[in-house]
mmCIF file of C-alpha atoms in Angstrom:
data_model
loop_
_atom_site.group_PDB
_atom_site.id
_atom_site.type_symbol
_atom_site.label_atom_id
_atom_site.label_comp_id
_atom_site.label_asym_id
_atom_site.label_seq_id
_atom_site.Cartn_x
_atom_site.Cartn_y
_atom_site.Cartn_z
ATOM 1 C CA MET A 1302 -69.921 -15.514 39.857
ATOM 2 C CA ILE A 1303 -66.412 -16.952 39.595
ATOM 3 C CA VAL A 1304 -63.909 -14.297 38.622
ATOM 4 C CA GLY A 1305 -60.186 -14.444 38.005
ATOM 5 C CA TYR A 1306 -58.547 -12.761 35.047
ATOM 6 C CA GLU A 1307 -59.710 -9.122 34.809
ATOM 7 C CA ALA A 1308 -61.869 -9.629 37.912
ATOM 8 C CA ALA A 1309 -61.885 -5.932 38.813
ATOM 9 C CA GLN A 1310 -63.420 -5.008 35.476
ATOM 10 C CA ILE A 1311 -66.180 -7.585 35.904
ATOM 11 C CA VAL A 1312 -66.975 -6.486 39.471
ATOM 12 C CA ASP A 1313 -66.950 -2.822 38.414
ATOM 13 C CA ARG A 1314 -69.288 -3.603 35.508
ATOM 14 C CA PHE A 1315 -71.899 -5.669 37.370
ATOM 15 C CA GLY A 1316 -71.589 -4.496 40.986
ATOM 16 C CA ASP A 1317 -73.647 -6.266 43.648
ATOM 17 C CA ALA A 1318 -76.591 -7.275 41.442
ATOM 18 C CA PHE A 1319 -77.711 -7.760 37.867
ATOM 19 C CA ALA A 1320 -81.355 -7.289 36.844
ATOM 20 C CA GLY A 1321 -82.280 -7.351 40.532
ATOM 21 C CA VAL A 1322 -80.485 -10.669 41.194
ATOM 22 C CA PRO A 1323 -77.746 -10.408 43.858
ATOM 23 C CA ILE A 1324 -74.230 -11.444 42.789
ATOM 24 C CA THR A 1325 -71.721 -13.181 45.043
ATOM 25 C CA TYR A 1326 -68.202 -13.116 43.613
ATOM 26 C CA VAL A 1327 -65.870 -16.061 44.152
ATOM 27 C CA HIS A 1328 -62.265 -15.213 43.299
ATOM 28 C CA GLN A 1329 -60.212 -17.901 41.574
ATOM 29 C CA ARG A 1330 -56.687 -16.674 42.314
ATOM 30 C CA GLU A 1331 -55.081 -19.065 39.828
ATOM 31 C CA GLN A 1332 -56.813 -20.213 36.655
ATOM 32 C CA LEU A 1333 -56.249 -23.963 37.005
ATOM 33 C CA GLY A 1334 -59.125 -25.238 34.869
ATOM 34 C CA LEU A 1335 -62.875 -25.743 34.981
ATOM 35 C CA GLY A 1336 -62.870 -28.330 37.789
ATOM 36 C CA HIS A 1337 -60.787 -26.014 39.972
ATOM 37 C CA ALA A 1338 -63.125 -23.080 39.223
ATOM 38 C CA VAL A 1339 -66.180 -25.159 40.148
ATOM 39 C CA LEU A 1340 -64.474 -26.307 43.346
ATOM 40 C CA GLN A 1341 -64.011 -22.674 44.428
ATOM 41 C CA THR A 1342 -67.800 -22.325 44.741
ATOM 42 C CA ASN A 1343 -68.169 -25.199 47.224
ATOM 43 C CA ARG A 1344 -69.070 -22.951 50.191
ATOM 44 C CA HIS A 1345 -71.699 -21.093 48.167
ATOM 45 C CA VAL A 1346 -73.633 -23.947 46.558
ATOM 46 C CA ASP A 1347 -76.366 -26.106 48.062
ATOM 47 C CA GLY A 1348 -78.098 -28.379 45.558
ATOM 48 C CA THR A 1349 -78.242 -28.145 41.785
ATOM 49 C CA PHE A 1350 -76.320 -25.312 40.146
ATOM 50 C CA LEU A 1351 -75.612 -24.004 36.648
ATOM 51 C CA PRO A 1352 -71.981 -23.106 35.818
ATOM 52 C CA VAL A 1353 -71.766 -21.254 32.517
ATOM 53 C CA ASN A 1354 -68.487 -20.058 31.018
ATOM 54 C CA GLY A 1355 -68.513 -16.278 30.835
ATOM 55 C CA ASP A 1356 -67.087 -16.082 27.339
ATOM 56 C CA ASN A 1357 -70.022 -17.974 25.782
ATOM 57 C CA VAL A 1358 -73.339 -16.591 24.547
ATOM 58 C CA PHE A 1359 -76.473 -18.734 24.376
ATOM 59 C CA SER A 1360 -79.719 -17.889 22.644
ATOM 60 C CA GLY A 1361 -81.775 -20.870 23.810
ATOM 61 C CA SER A 1362 -83.263 -21.790 27.155
ATOM 62 C CA VAL A 1363 -81.343 -23.839 29.724
ATOM 63 C CA ALA A 1364 -84.649 -25.227 31.059
ATOM 64 C CA PRO A 1365 -84.366 -28.590 29.191
ATOM 65 C CA ALA A 1366 -80.885 -29.162 30.640
ATOM 66 C CA VAL A 1367 -82.041 -28.272 34.137
ATOM 67 C CA ALA A 1368 -85.020 -30.634 33.798
ATOM 68 C CA ALA A 1369 -82.765 -33.462 32.552
ATOM 69 C CA VAL A 1370 -80.516 -33.375 35.602
ATOM 70 C CA GLY A 1371 -83.187 -35.186 37.608
ATOM 71 C CA GLU A 1372 -82.348 -38.280 35.574
ATOM 72 C CA ALA A 1373 -78.542 -38.001 35.941
ATOM 73 C CA ASP A 1374 -75.802 -36.664 38.166
ATOM 74 C CA ALA A 1375 -74.963 -33.891 35.719
ATOM 75 C CA VAL A 1376 -75.964 -32.499 32.338
ATOM 76 C CA LEU A 1377 -73.459 -31.064 29.879
ATOM 77 C CA VAL A 1378 -74.486 -29.238 26.743
ATOM 78 C CA VAL A 1379 -72.218 -30.540 23.966
ATOM 79 C CA GLU A 1380 -71.716 -29.977 20.253
ATOM 80 C CA GLU A 1381 -69.965 -32.185 17.714
ATOM 81 C CA VAL A 1382 -67.170 -30.304 15.993
ATOM 82 C CA ALA A 1383 -63.587 -30.938 14.928
ATOM 83 C CA ALA A 1384 -61.750 -28.347 16.993
ATOM 84 C CA THR A 1385 -59.229 -28.182 19.796
ATOM 85 C CA THR A 1386 -61.223 -26.962 22.741
ATOM 86 C CA GLY A 1387 -62.573 -28.731 25.833
ATOM 87 C CA VAL A 1388 -63.529 -32.266 24.734
ATOM 88 C CA ILE A 1389 -65.938 -34.733 26.317
ATOM 89 C CA GLU A 1390 -64.923 -38.361 26.702
ATOM 90 C CA MET A 1391 -67.821 -40.830 26.953
ATOM 91 C CA HIS A 1392 -68.414 -44.574 27.104
ATOM 92 C CA GLU A 1393 -70.952 -46.433 24.960
ATOM 93 C CA GLN A 1394 -73.933 -45.794 27.261
ATOM 94 C CA GLY A 1395 -73.438 -42.051 26.899
ATOM 95 C CA HIS A 1396 -72.063 -41.465 30.377
ATOM 96 C CA VAL A 1397 -69.314 -38.859 30.634
ATOM 97 C CA THR A 1398 -66.002 -40.384 31.724
ATOM 98 C CA GLY A 1399 -63.844 -37.295 31.358
ATOM 99 C CA LEU A 1400 -63.562 -33.659 30.393
ATOM 100 C CA VAL A 1401 -60.225 -32.553 28.955
ATOM 101 C CA GLU A 1402 -59.554 -28.863 28.364
ATOM 102 C CA LYS A 1403 -57.568 -28.097 25.204
ATOM 103 C CA PRO A 1404 -56.013 -31.543 24.705
ATOM 104 C CA ILE A 1405 -52.812 -31.954 22.710
ATOM 105 C CA GLU A 1406 -54.402 -34.843 20.809
ATOM 106 C CA LEU A 1407 -58.126 -34.938 20.110
ATOM 107 C CA SER A 1408 -59.777 -37.991 21.666
ATOM 108 C CA SER A 1409 -63.315 -36.906 20.734
ATOM 109 C CA THR A 1410 -65.255 -34.558 18.467
ATOM 110 C CA LEU A 1411 -67.747 -33.782 21.235
ATOM 111 C CA VAL A 1412 -66.819 -30.426 22.731
ATOM 112 C CA THR A 1413 -68.180 -28.536 25.703
ATOM 113 C CA THR A 1414 -70.306 -25.506 25.020
ATOM 114 C CA GLY A 1415 -69.546 -24.063 28.441
ATOM 115 C CA CYS A 1416 -72.983 -24.784 29.951
ATOM 116 C CA TYR A 1417 -73.304 -27.359 32.731
ATOM 117 C CA VAL A 1418 -76.012 -28.396 35.194
ATOM 118 C CA LEU A 1419 -74.378 -30.028 38.196
ATOM 119 C CA LEU A 1420 -75.398 -31.425 41.536
ATOM 120 C CA ASP A 1421 -73.451 -30.364 44.604
ATOM 121 C CA ASN A 1422 -72.025 -33.911 44.913
ATOM 122 C CA VAL A 1423 -69.660 -32.937 42.051
ATOM 123 C CA PHE A 1424 -67.332 -31.217 44.510
ATOM 124 C CA HIS A 1425 -65.854 -34.483 45.801
ATOM 125 C CA VAL A 1426 -65.134 -35.487 42.194
ATOM 126 C CA CYS A 1427 -63.473 -32.129 41.436
ATOM 127 C CA ALA A 1428 -61.350 -32.348 44.582
ATOM 128 C CA ALA A 1429 -60.150 -35.854 43.619
ATOM 129 C CA GLN A 1430 -59.144 -34.959 40.050
ATOM 130 C CA ALA A 1431 -55.885 -33.543 38.770
ATOM 131 C CA VAL A 1432 -55.872 -29.797 38.218
ATOM 132 C CA GLY A 1433 -56.991 -28.802 34.732
#
């Protein structure tokens, strides 16, 4: 679990495990965006992994997204809304070309829902990108 802001409260609340599943905490000392947060987990991930923003609640299953990653390098759960939050930039074939957190100008109405299925090869992409 990646923790940063209010990390002590989260660690105190969940401890070493939740529902019998062990928790490893990765501390993000500076909150420099989603890509930076994902990059902090590099030493702890081997294969496909599921980053989910902690301030989001989902009622459905992530199983379809996990199954779909076999056909792509990553799966993002998106929603079409007109809001200023993290937006997804895509080209015509539906491939993601960018993820911009809280842009000044909206370039898309597709926003992230905070649920991602990624392969561990994403770390080299995160390391090569600008912070944010």
